[in-house]
Coordinates of C-alpha atoms in Angstrom, one line a residue:
M19 CA 11.0 -3.6 -13.4
S20 CA 7.3 -3.7 -12.8
I21 CA 5.9 -7.2 -12.3
E22 CA 2.6 -8.9 -11.4
I23 CA 2.9 -11.4 -8.6
T24 CA 0.0 -13.8 -7.8
V25 CA -0.7 -15.7 -4.7
T26 CA -3.2 -18.6 -4.7
A27 CA -4.2 -20.6 -1.6
D28 CA -3.7 -24.4 -1.7
G29 CA -7.3 -25.1 -0.7
G30 CA -10.5 -23.4 0.4
T31 CA -11.0 -20.3 2.7
A32 CA -9.2 -22.0 5.6
A33 CA -6.0 -22.7 3.6
V34 CA -2.8 -21.5 5.3
T35 CA -0.4 -22.4 2.5
G36 CA -0.2 -21.3 -1.0
R37 CA 1.8 -20.7 -4.1
L38 CA 3.4 -17.3 -5.1
R39 CA 4.1 -16.9 -8.8
W40 CA 5.8 -14.1 -10.8
P41 CA 7.3 -13.9 -14.3
G42 CA 10.7 -14.9 -13.0
G43 CA 9.6 -17.9 -10.9
E44 CA 7.4 -19.4 -8.2
A45 CA 7.6 -20.5 -4.6
P46 CA 5.6 -22.0 -1.9
C47 CA 4.3 -19.4 0.6
V48 CA 2.6 -19.4 4.0
L49 CA -0.6 -17.4 4.6
G50 CA -2.6 -16.2 7.6
R51 CA -3.9 -18.5 10.3
G52 CA -7.4 -17.3 9.4
G53 CA -7.1 -18.4 5.8
V54 CA -7.8 -16.1 2.9
R55 CA -10.7 -13.5 3.1
A56 CA -12.2 -10.8 1.0
D57 CA -13.6 -9.1 4.1
K58 CA -10.3 -8.7 6.1
R59 CA -10.7 -7.3 9.6
E60 CA -8.2 -6.3 12.2
G61 CA -7.1 -9.3 14.3
D62 CA -8.9 -12.0 12.2
G63 CA -5.5 -13.6 11.2
A64 CA -6.6 -13.7 7.5
T65 CA -4.6 -12.9 4.4
P66 CA -6.7 -10.3 2.5
V67 CA -7.9 -11.0 -1.1
G68 CA -7.0 -8.1 -3.4
R69 CA -4.4 -6.4 -5.5
F70 CA -1.7 -4.6 -3.6
P71 CA 1.2 -2.4 -4.8
L72 CA 4.6 -3.2 -3.2
R73 CA 5.5 0.0 -1.4
R74 CA 9.0 -0.6 0.0
V75 CA 11.4 -3.2 1.4
M76 CA 12.7 -2.9 4.9
W77 CA 15.5 -5.1 6.2
R78 CA 17.8 -5.8 9.2
A79 CA 21.1 -4.3 8.1
D80 CA 22.8 -5.8 11.2
R81 CA 21.9 -9.3 9.8
L82 CA 22.0 -9.1 6.0
P83 CA 23.2 -7.0 3.2
A84 CA 20.5 -4.8 1.5
P85 CA 18.4 -7.0 -0.8
E86 CA 18.9 -6.4 -4.6
T87 CA 15.7 -4.8 -5.8
G88 CA 14.3 -2.0 -7.8
L89 CA 11.9 -1.1 -4.9
P90 CA 12.8 1.5 -2.4
V91 CA 14.8 0.0 0.4
Q92 CA 15.1 1.1 4.0
A93 CA 17.0 -0.3 7.0
I94 CA 14.9 -1.2 10.0
A95 CA 15.9 0.7 13.2
E96 CA 15.6 -0.7 16.7
D97 CA 12.8 1.8 17.5
D98 CA 10.7 1.1 14.4
G99 CA 7.1 0.0 15.0
W100 CA 3.8 -0.3 13.0
C101 CA 0.6 0.8 14.6
D102 CA -2.2 -1.8 14.7
E103 CA -4.7 0.0 17.0
P104 CA -7.7 1.0 14.9
R105 CA -8.6 3.9 17.2
D106 CA -5.2 5.5 16.9
P107 CA -4.5 8.3 14.3
A108 CA -1.4 6.4 13.2
Y109 CA -3.3 3.1 12.5
N110 CA -1.6 1.1 9.8
R111 CA 1.3 3.5 9.7
P112 CA 5.0 3.3 10.8
V113 CA 5.6 4.6 14.3
T114 CA 8.6 5.2 16.5
R115 CA 8.8 3.1 19.7
P116 CA 8.0 3.4 22.5
Y117 CA 4.6 4.2 21.2
P118 CA 1.5 4.4 23.5
A119 CA -0.9 2.5 21.3
S120 CA -0.7 -1.2 20.2
H121 CA 1.9 -1.8 17.6
E122 CA 4.1 -4.3 15.8
E123 CA 7.8 -4.3 16.7
M124 CA 9.7 -4.2 13.4
W125 CA 13.0 -5.0 15.1
R126 CA 12.4 -8.6 16.2
D127 CA 14.5 -11.3 17.8
D128 CA 13.3 -13.9 15.4
H129 CA 14.3 -13.6 11.8
V130 CA 10.7 -13.2 10.4
Y131 CA 11.2 -9.4 9.8
D132 CA 14.8 -9.6 8.6
I133 CA 13.3 -8.7 5.2
V134 CA 9.8 -7.2 5.1
V135 CA 7.9 -5.8 2.1
A136 CA 5.3 -3.2 2.9
M137 CA 2.2 -3.8 0.8
G138 CA -0.4 -1.3 -0.2
H139 CA -3.2 -3.0 1.9
N140 CA -5.6 -0.5 3.6
D141 CA -3.2 2.4 3.2
D142 CA -4.8 4.8 0.6
P143 CA -6.9 5.7 2.4
V144 CA -6.5 3.9 5.8
V145 CA -9.8 2.6 7.1
P146 CA -9.8 1.9 10.8
G147 CA -10.4 -1.8 11.5
L148 CA -9.9 -3.2 8.0
G149 CA -6.4 -4.6 8.8
S150 CA -2.9 -3.4 9.5
A151 CA 0.7 -4.5 9.1
V152 CA -0.1 -6.9 6.2
F153 CA 3.4 -7.6 4.9
L154 CA 5.3 -10.0 2.7
H155 CA 8.0 -11.3 5.1
L156 CA 10.1 -14.4 5.9
V157 CA 8.7 -17.7 7.1
R158 CA 9.2 -19.1 10.5
P159 CA 11.5 -22.2 10.6
D160 CA 8.4 -24.4 11.3
R161 CA 6.4 -22.7 8.5
A162 CA 3.7 -21.8 11.0
P163 CA 0.8 -19.6 9.6
T164 CA 1.2 -15.8 9.8
A165 CA -1.1 -13.3 11.5
G166 CA -2.4 -12.4 8.0
C167 CA 0.8 -11.7 6.0
I168 CA 2.4 -13.7 3.2
A169 CA 5.7 -15.4 4.1
L170 CA 8.4 -16.8 1.9
A171 CA 11.7 -18.7 2.5
P172 CA 14.7 -16.3 2.5
G173 CA 16.1 -17.5 -0.8
D174 CA 12.7 -17.2 -2.5
M175 CA 12.2 -13.7 -1.1
L176 CA 15.6 -12.6 -2.5
R177 CA 14.9 -14.1 -5.9
L178 CA 11.5 -12.4 -6.0
L179 CA 12.9 -9.0 -4.9
K180 CA 15.5 -9.0 -7.7
D181 CA 12.6 -9.0 -10.2
C182 CA 10.6 -6.2 -8.5
G183 CA 10.6 -2.5 -9.1
P184 CA 8.3 0.5 -9.0
G185 CA 4.8 -0.5 -10.1
S186 CA 5.1 -4.1 -9.0
V187 CA 1.9 -5.5 -7.5
L188 CA 0.9 -8.6 -5.5
S189 CA -2.5 -10.1 -6.1
V190 CA -4.1 -12.5 -3.6
A191 CA -6.7 -14.6 -5.3
G192 CA -9.9 -15.5 -3.5
P193 CA -10.6 -19.1 -2.8
A194 CA -11.8 -21.2 -5.7
A195 CA -15.5 -22.0 -5.8
G196 CA -16.2 -25.7 -5.3

């Protein structure tokens, strides 16, 4: 099923928490340490404002069963990475580790990437420097801000994914004027 998901920050541009809403529910979420920005740049720690299709779900099959969802689902492999080097031809794309350029490790010791949703941020086309590896993923136990992603508690993520299918989009609202 195709759904519209909205994320609103709890405060101004520096907000690092927010609310995620969809037709089947709502949940608190954690945002980037750089707040919410319309002019997202690589390394700024900000969650980008915009409307992003949900591309696919990746998960740690050694830790959890596959999430129930209508989105494409793919198990994360130990050598999976995601390039975050703007000068590299694979910028904002999955890569196989070891990889010579800077990249995210998708197979992490913490549980943050046990479930990851790849969002259509800066991917069609990719523009070097406008941000990479902006995901919907799981929160840290201390609910610390992300590096620019949107994070949910595991139960909230699983509830959301049950309602998602092809055509589902996530919109991050800009900060309210005031």
